[in-house]
Coordinates of C-alpha atoms and ligand atoms in Angstrom, one line a residue:
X277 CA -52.2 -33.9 141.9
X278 CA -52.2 -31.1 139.3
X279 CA -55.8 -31.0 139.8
X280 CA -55.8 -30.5 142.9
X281 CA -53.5 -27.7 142.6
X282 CA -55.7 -26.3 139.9
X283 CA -58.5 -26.4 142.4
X284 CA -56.4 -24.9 145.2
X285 CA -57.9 -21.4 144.8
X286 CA -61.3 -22.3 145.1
X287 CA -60.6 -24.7 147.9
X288 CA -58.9 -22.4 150.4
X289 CA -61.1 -19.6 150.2
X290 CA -64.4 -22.5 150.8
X291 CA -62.3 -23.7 153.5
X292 CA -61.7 -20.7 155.0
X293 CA -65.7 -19.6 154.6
X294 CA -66.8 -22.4 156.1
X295 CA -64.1 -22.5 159.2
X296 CA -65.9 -18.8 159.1
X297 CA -69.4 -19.7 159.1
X298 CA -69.1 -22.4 161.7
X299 CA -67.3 -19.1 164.1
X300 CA -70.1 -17.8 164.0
X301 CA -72.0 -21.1 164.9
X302 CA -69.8 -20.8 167.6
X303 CA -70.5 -16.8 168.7
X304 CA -72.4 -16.5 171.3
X305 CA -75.8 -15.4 170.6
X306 CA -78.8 -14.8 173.0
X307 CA -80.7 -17.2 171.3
X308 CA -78.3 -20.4 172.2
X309 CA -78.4 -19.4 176.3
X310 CA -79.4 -22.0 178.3
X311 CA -83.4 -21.9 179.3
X312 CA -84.5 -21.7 182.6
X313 CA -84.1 -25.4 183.3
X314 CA -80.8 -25.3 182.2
X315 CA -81.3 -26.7 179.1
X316 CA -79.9 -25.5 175.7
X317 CA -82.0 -24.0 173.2
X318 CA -82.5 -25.8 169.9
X319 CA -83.0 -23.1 167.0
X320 CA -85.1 -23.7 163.9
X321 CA -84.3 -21.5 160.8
X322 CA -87.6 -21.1 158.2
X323 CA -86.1 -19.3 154.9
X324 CA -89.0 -17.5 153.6
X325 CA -87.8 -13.5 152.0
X326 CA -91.3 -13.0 151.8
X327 CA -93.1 -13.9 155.2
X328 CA -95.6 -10.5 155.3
X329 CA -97.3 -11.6 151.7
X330 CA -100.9 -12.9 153.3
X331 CA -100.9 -16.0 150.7
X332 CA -101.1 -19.6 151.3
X333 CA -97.4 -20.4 151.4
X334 CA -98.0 -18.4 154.5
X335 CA -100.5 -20.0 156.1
X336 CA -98.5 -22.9 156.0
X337 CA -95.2 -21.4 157.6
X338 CA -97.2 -19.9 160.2
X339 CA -99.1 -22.5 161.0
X340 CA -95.9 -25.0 160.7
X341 CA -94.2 -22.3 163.5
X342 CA -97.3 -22.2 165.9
X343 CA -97.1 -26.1 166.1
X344 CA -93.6 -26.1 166.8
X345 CA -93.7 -23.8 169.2
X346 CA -97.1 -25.7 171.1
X347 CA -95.3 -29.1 171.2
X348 CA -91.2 -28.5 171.5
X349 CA -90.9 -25.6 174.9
X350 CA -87.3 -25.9 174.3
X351 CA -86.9 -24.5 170.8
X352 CA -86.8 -20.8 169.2
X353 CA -88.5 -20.1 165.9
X354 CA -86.3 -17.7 163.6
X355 CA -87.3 -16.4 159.9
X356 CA -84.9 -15.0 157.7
X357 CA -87.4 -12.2 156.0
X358 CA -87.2 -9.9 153.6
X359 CA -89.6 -7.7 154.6
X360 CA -87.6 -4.8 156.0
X361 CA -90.2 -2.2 155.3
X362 CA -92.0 -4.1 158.3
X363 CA -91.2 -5.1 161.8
X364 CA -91.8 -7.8 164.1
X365 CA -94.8 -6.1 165.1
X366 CA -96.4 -4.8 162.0
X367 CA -95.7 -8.9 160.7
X368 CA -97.3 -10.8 164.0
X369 CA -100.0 -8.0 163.9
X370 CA -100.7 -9.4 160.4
X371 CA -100.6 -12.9 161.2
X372 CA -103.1 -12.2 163.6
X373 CA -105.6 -10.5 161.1
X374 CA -105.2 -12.8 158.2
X375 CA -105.1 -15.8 159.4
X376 CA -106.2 -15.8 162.7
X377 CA -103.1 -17.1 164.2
X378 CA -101.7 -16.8 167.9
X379 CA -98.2 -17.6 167.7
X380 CA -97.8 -18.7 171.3
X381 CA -94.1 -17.3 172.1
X382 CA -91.6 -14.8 170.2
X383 CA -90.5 -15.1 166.5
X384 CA -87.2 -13.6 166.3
X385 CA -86.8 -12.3 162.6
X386 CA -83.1 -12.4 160.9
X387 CA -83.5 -9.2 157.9
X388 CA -82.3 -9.8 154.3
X389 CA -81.2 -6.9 152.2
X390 CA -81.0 -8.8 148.7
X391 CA -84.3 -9.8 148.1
X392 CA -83.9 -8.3 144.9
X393 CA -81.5 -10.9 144.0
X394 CA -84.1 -13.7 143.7
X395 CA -87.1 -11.4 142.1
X396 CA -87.0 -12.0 138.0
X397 CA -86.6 -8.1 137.1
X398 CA -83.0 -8.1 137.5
X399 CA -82.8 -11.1 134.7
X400 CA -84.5 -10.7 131.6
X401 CA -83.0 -13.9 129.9
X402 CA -82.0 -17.1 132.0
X403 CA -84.4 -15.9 134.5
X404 CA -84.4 -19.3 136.5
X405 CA -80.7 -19.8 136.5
X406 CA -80.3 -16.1 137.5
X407 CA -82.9 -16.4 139.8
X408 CA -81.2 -19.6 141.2
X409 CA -78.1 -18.1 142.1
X410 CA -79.7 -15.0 143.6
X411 CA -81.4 -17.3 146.0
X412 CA -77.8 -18.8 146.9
X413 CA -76.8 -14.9 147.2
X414 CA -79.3 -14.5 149.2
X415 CA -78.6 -18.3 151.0
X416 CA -75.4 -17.0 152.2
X417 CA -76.5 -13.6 153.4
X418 CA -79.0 -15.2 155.5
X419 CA -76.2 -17.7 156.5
X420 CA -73.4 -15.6 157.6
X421 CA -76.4 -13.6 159.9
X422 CA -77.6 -16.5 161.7
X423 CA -76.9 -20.6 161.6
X424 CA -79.8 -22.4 162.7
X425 CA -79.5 -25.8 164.2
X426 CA -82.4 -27.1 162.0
X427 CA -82.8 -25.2 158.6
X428 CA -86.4 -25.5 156.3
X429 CA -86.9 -23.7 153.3
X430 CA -90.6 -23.0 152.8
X431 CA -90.6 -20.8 149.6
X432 CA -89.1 -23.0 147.3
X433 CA -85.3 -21.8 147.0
X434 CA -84.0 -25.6 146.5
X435 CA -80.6 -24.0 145.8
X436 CA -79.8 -22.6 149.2
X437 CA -80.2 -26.4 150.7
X438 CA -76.9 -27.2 150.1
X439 CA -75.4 -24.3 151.5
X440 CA -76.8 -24.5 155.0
X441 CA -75.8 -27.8 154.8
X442 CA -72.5 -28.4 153.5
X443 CA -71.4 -25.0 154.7
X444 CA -73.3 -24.1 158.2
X445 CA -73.1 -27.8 158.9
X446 CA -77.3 -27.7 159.7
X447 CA -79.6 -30.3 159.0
X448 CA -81.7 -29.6 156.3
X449 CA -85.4 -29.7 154.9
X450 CA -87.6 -27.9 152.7
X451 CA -91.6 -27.2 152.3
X452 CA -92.5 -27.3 148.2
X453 CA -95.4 -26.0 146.6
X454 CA -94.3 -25.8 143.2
X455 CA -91.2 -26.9 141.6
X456 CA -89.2 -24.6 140.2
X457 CA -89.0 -25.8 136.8
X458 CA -91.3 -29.1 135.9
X459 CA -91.5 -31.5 133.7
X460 CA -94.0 -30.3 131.6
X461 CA -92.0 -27.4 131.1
X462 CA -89.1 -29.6 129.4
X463 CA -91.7 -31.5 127.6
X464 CA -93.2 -28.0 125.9
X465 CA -89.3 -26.7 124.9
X466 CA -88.7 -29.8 123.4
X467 CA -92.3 -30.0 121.9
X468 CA -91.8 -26.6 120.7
X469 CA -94.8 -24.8 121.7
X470 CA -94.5 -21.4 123.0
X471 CA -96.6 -21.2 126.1
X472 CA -94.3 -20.3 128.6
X473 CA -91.6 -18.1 128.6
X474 CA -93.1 -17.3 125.4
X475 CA -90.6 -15.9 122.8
X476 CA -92.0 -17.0 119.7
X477 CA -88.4 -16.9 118.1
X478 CA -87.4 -19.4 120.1
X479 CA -90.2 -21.8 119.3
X480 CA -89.8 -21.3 115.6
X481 CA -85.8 -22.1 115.4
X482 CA -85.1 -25.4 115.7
X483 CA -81.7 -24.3 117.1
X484 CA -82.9 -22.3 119.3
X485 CA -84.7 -24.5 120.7
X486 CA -82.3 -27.0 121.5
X487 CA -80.0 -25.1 123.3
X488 CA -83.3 -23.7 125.5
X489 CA -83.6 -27.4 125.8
X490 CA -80.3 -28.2 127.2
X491 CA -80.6 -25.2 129.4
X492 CA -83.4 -26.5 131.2
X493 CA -81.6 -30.3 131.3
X494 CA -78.9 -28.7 133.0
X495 CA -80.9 -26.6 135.2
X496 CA -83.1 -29.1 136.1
X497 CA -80.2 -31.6 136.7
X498 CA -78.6 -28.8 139.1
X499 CA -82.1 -28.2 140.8
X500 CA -82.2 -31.6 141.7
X501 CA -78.8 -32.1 143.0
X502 CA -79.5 -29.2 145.6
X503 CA -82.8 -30.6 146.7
X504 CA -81.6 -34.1 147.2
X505 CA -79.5 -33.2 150.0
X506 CA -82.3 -32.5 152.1
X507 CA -83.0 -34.8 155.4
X508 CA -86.8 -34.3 154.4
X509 CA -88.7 -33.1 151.9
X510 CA -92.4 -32.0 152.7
X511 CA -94.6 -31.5 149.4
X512 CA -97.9 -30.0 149.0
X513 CA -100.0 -32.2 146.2
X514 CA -99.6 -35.2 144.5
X515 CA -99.3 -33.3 141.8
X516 CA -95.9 -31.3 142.9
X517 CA -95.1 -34.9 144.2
X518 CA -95.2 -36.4 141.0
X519 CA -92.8 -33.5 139.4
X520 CA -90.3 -33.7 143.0
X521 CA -89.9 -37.2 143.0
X522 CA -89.1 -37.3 139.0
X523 CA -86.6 -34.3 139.1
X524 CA -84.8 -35.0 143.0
X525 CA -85.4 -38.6 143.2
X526 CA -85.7 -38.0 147.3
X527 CA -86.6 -41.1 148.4
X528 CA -87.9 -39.3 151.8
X529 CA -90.6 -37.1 150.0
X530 CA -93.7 -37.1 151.6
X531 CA -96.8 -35.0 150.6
X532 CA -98.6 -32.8 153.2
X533 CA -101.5 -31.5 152.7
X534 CA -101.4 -27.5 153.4
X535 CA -104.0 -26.3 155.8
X536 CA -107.6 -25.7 154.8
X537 CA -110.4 -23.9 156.4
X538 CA -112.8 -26.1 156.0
X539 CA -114.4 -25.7 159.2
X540 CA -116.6 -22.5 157.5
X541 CA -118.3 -24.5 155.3
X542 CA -119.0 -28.3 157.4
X543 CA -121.2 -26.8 160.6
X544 CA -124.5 -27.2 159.0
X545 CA -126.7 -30.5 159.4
X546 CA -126.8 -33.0 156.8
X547 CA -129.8 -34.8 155.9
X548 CA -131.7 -36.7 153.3
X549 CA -132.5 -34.8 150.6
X550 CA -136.1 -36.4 149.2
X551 CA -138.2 -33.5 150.5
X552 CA -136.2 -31.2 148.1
X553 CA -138.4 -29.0 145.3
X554 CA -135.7 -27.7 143.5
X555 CA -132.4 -29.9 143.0
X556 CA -129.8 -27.1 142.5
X557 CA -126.4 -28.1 140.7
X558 CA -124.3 -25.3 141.8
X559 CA -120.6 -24.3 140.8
X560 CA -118.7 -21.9 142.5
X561 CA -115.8 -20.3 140.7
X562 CA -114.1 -17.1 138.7
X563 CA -115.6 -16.5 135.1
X564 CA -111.8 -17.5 133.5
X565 CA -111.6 -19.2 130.9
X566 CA -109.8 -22.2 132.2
X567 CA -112.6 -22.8 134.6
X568 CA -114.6 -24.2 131.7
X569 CA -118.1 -22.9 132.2
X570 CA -119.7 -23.5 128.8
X571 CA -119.0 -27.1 130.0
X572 CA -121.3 -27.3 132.3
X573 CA -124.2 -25.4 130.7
X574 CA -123.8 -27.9 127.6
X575 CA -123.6 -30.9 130.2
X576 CA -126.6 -29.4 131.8
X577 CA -128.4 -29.3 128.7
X578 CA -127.4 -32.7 127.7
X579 CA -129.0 -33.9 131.0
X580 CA -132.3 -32.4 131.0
X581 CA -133.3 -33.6 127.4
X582 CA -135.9 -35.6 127.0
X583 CA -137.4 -34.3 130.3
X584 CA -140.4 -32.9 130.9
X585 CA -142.6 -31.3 132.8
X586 CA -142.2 -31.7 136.8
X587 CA -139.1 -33.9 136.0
X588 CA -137.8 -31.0 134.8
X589 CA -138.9 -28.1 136.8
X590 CA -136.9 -29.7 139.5
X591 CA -133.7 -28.9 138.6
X592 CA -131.4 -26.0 137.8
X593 CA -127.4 -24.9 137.4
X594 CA -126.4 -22.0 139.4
X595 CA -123.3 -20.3 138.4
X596 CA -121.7 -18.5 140.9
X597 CA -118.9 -16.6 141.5
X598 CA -117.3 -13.2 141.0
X599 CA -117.1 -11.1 137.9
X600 CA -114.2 -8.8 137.8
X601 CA -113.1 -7.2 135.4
X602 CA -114.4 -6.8 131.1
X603 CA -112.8 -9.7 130.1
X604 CA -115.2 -11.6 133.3
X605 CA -118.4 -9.8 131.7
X606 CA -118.1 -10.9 128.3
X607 CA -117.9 -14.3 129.5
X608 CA -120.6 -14.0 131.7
X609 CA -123.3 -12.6 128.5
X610 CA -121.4 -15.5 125.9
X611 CA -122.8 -18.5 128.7
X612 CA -126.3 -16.5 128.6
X613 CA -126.3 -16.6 125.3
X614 CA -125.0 -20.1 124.8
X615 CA -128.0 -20.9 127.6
X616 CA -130.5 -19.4 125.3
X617 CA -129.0 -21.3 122.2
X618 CA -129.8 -24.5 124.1
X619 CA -133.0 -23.5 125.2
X620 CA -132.2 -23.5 129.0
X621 CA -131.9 -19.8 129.7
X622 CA -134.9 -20.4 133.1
X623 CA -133.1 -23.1 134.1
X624 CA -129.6 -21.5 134.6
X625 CA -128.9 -18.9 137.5
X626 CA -126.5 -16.5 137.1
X627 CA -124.8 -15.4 141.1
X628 CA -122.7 -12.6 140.2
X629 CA -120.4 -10.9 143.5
X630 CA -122.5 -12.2 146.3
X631 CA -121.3 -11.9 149.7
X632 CA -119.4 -14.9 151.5
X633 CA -122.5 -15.5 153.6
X634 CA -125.0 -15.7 150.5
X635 CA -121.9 -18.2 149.3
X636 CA -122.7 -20.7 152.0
X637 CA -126.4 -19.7 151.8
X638 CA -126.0 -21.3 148.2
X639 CA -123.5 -24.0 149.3
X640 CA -125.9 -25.6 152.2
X641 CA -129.5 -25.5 149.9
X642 CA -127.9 -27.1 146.9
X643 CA -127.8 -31.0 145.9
X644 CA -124.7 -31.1 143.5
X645 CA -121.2 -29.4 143.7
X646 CA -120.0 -28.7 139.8
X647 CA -116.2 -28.2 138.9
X648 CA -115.1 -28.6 135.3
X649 CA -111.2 -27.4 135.5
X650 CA -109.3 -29.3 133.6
X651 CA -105.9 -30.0 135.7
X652 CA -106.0 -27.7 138.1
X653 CA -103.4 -28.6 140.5
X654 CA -105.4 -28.8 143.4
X655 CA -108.9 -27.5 143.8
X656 CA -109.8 -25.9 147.1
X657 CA -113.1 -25.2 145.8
X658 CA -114.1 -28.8 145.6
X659 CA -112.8 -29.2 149.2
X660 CA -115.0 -26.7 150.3
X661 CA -118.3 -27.9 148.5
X662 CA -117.3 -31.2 149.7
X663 CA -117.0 -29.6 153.4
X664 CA -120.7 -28.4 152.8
X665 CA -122.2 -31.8 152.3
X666 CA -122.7 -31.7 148.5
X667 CA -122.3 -34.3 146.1
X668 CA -119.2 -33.5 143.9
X669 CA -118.7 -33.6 140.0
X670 CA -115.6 -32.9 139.4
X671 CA -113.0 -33.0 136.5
X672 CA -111.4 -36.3 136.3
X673 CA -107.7 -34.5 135.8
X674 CA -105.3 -32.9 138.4
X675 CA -106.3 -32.4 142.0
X676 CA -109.1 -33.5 142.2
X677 CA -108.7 -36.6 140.9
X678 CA -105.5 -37.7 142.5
X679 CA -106.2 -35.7 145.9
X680 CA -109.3 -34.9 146.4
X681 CA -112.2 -36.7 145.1
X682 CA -110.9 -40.3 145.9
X683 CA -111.9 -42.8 147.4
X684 CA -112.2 -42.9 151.3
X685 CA -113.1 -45.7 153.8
X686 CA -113.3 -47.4 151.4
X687 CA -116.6 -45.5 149.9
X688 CA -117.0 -42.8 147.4
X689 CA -116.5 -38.9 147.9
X690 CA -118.1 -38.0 144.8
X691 CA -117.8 -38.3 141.0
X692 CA -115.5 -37.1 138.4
X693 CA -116.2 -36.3 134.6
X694 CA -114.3 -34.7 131.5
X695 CA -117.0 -34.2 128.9
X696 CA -120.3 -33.5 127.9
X697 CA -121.4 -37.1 127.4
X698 CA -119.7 -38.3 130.9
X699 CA -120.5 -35.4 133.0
X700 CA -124.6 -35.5 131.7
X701 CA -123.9 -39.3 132.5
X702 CA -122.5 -38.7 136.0
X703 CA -125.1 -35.8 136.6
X704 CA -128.0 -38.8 135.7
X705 CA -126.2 -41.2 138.1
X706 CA -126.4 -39.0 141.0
X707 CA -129.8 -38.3 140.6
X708 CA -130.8 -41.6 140.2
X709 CA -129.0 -42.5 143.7
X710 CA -132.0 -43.2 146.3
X711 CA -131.3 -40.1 148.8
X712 CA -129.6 -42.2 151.5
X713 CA -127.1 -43.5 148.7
X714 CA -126.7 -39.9 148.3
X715 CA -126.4 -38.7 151.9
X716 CA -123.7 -41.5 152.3
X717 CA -121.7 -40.4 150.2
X718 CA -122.5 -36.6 151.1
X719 CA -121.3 -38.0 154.7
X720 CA -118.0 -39.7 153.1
X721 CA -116.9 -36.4 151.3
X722 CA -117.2 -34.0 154.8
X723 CA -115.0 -37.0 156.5
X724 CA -113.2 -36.9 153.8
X725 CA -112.0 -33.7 153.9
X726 CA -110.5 -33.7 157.3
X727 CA -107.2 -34.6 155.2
X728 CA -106.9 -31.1 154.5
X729 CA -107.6 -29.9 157.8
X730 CA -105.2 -27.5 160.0
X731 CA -105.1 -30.8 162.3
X732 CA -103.8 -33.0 159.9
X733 CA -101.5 -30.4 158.7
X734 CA -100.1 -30.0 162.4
X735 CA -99.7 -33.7 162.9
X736 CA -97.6 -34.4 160.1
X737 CA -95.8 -31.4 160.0
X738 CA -94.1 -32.4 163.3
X739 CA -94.6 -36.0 162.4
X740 CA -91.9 -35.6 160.0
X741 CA -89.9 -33.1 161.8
X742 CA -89.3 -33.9 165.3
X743 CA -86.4 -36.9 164.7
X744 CA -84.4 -33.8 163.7
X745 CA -85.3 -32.0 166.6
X746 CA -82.6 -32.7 169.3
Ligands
NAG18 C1 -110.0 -17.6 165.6 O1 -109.5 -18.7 166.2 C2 -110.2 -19.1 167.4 C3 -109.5 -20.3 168.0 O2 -108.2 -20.4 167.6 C4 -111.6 -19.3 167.2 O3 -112.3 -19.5 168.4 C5 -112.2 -18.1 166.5 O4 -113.6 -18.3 166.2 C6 -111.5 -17.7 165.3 N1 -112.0 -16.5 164.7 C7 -112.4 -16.4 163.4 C8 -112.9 -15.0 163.0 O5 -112.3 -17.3 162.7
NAG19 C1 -99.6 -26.1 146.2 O1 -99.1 -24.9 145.8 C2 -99.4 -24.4 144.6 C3 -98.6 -23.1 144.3 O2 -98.8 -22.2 145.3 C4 -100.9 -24.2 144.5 O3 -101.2 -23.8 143.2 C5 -101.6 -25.4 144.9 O4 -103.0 -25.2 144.9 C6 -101.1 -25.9 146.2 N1 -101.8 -27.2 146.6 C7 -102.6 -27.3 147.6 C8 -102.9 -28.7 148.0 O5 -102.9 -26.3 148.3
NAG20 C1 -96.9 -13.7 125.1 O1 -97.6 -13.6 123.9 C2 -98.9 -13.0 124.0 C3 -99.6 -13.1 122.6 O2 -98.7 -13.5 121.6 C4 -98.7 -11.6 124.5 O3 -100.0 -11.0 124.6 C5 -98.0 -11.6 125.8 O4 -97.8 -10.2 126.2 C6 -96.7 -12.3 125.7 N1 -96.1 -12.4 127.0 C7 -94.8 -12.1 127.3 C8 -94.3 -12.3 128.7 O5 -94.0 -11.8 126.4
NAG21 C1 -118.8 -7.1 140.4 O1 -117.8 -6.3 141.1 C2 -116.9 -5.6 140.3 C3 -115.9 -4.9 141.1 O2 -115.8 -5.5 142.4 C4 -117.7 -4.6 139.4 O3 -116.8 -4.0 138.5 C5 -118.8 -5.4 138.6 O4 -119.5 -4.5 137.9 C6 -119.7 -6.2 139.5 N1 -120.5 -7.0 138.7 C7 -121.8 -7.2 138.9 C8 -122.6 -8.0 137.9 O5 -122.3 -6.8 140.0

């Protein structure tokens, strides 16, 4: 009893809120008159503040609304953007160029004001948690302008779930593509290393650290709480899987896969490849450090020792990708000169900036597709040289282990690696494959990769959201 008379303030003012916000359900709005038929409209809400940023959390919402719009007549699209320096116009126009898009019928767009709220300037220490309740700031701006029928969160704010929920009585669902806080970031505070968020002093107090720790427990404990109410929950990876399932525990969590291009890459003609001069074992990526290149020049090098003449001639590693900046430059002139240290400077190509169609020039004429990331979370790259008809080699971490380079059909899609000794193994494997061993699996990997495909994407995408589609 006297708890509830403690709690009294808080309640009436929620009570009265959400007797508020369901008014507003209740307003008439253009966008609940009935359609032509007669019928009423059903509205779908997609919370994304930043809807105009070109990325691929984009593509996905875009694409998501075109194939809701293709298969339900009977509902309207509205995004709750942030984006106020743009229009409707200016933002469709966009879609348009960038992702060659047609959105079929009108978006209508609901503005936000407090972006700012959910941006990290505004909180230089307990930037998630500050972060967090911007979002819910935010959350109930976008509320009190619009109640959806169906709400889905594509950005990642898990925190404003509950609130179109609980309070605008909606059902609920979200699109992730990176958890807010992970695992692995509990496991580094508690390990102590300073990697992210990296204030040394921290790290170095035992204390400190501690109470960082039980931050992110609590935090994490919260974060999950508001993303278990969800009716579904749509994730991109296995990886972000693995970290959703172990933080929400939402039972309906179902990974799919955001749309690829692939298309570009899987037009050209596969065929045998024994008439082949020059086997080229090609990897496409940035000169960063994470990408691991002095990997592959070692493993190279490991695989062409002890051969000789014409059994040598007819290979070579082409490194290709784009060098931006110093830092890409350096790196670039320490693999030449790790080439000459292992004698293999004529039989390593450097591609540096070449044009999208050189790219696939590349792509098509060459035998084996090299990746050597260590846990990269996905690995689009791989897709595409998969897409092209090349035999992968891939790290056997991440993505492209768990998503990509698995086995389909029943049959192989490629290989996967993680050091010198296994990837010089893997490189001799491949080449000892008879070419129709080869092409088979070639074959396998461009089926393969229709998982990823805008089709796919469509198809599940409404898959899972039509039962809450009245
Ligand atoms: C854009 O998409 C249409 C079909 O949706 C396709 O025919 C066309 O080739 C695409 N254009 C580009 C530049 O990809
Ligand atoms: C999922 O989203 C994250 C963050 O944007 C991205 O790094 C990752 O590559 C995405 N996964 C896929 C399968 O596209
Ligand atoms: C983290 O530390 C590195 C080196 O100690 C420094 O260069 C970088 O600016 C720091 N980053 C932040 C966000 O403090
Ligand atoms: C590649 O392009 C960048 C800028 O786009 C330029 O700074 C750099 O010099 C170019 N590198 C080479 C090797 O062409």
């Amino acid at each position: 009893m006297i708890v509830f008379f403690i709690f009294l303030p808080v309640i009436i003012p929620l009570a009265v809120f959400i007797l508020f916000v369901r008014w507003i359900r209740q307003r008439p709005c253009f966008l609940h008159d009935p359609l032509p038929g007669g019928q009423r409209p059903f509205v779908i809400g997609f919370f994304h503040p930043y809807c105009n940023a070109g990325g691929g959390g984009e593509r996905v919402l875009w694409t998501a609304i075109r194939a809701i719009q293709n298969k339900h007549s009977h509902v309207h699209c509205v995004v709750y953007s942030g984006d106020t320096e743009a229009n409707e116009n200016v933002i469709m126009q966009r879609v348009k160029e960038r992702f060659n898009i047609t959105i079929p019928r009108p978006v209508y767009f609901v503005w936000l004001h407090r972006r700012g709220f959910v941006e990290a300037k505004p909180y230089p220490i307990l930037t998630l948690l500050g972060q967090s309740l911007g979002s819910m700031l935010l959350g109930f701006e976008a509320l009190v302008k619009f109640v959806p029928d169906l709400y889905i969160d594509t950005m990642g704010y898990a925190f404003t779930i509950p609130i179109f929920k609980y309070i605008g009585g909606c059902k609920v669902g979200c699109y992730v593509h990176y958890p807010t806080i992970s695992t692995d970031m509990l496991e580094r505070v508690s390990q102590r290393t300073s990697a992210h968020n990296n204030a040394s002093f921290i790290s170095k107090s035992p204390v400190l650290s501690s109470v960082k720790l039980i931050y992110y427990k609590i935090f994490a404990y919260m974060y999950g709480t508001a993303g278990k109410c969800s009716d579904f929950v749509m994730v991109n990876s296995t990886w972000t899987q693995g970290h959703i399932l172990s933080l929400w525990g939402a039972e309906c969590t179902r990974i799919v896969y955001p749309p690829c291009d692939t298309q570009e890459f899987s037009q050209s003609f596969l065929a045998v490849d024994s008439a082949k001069e020059m086997h080229s074992i090609i990897s496409v990526s940035q000169f960063r450090p994470e990408k691991d290149h002095s990997l592959q020049v070692d493993a190279f090098a490991q695989f062409l020792t002890g051969r000789h003449g014409n059994d040598r001639h007819a290979y070579e590693l082409v490194l290709l990708g784009s060098c931006r900046n110093d830092g890409d430059a350096e790196r670039v002139a320490e693999l030449k000169k790790l080439a000459a240290k292992r004698g293999i400077s004529d039989k390593v190509r450097f591609e540096l900036n070449v044009s999208f169609n050189e790219l696939k020039k590349e792509l098509h004429s060459a035998t084996v597709g090299l990746h050597t990331m260590w846990n990269e979370h996905f690995g689009i790259g791989v897709v595409e040289m998969q897409a092209a008809g090349l035999v992968v080699l891939a790290h056997n971490s991440g993505g492209p282990k768990l998503d990509i380079v698995t086995q389909y059909e029943g049959g192989p899609t490629g290989f996967l690696a993680s050091d010198i000794d296994t990837y010089a193994a893997q490189l001799e494997e491949i080449f000892r494959m008879t070419p129709e061993r080869r092409l088979a699996v070639r074959v396998n990997a461009r089926e393969s990769v229709e998982r990823f495909s805008e089709e796919k994407f469509e198809s599940n995408f409404l898959e899972i959201t039509s039962p809450f589609v009245l």
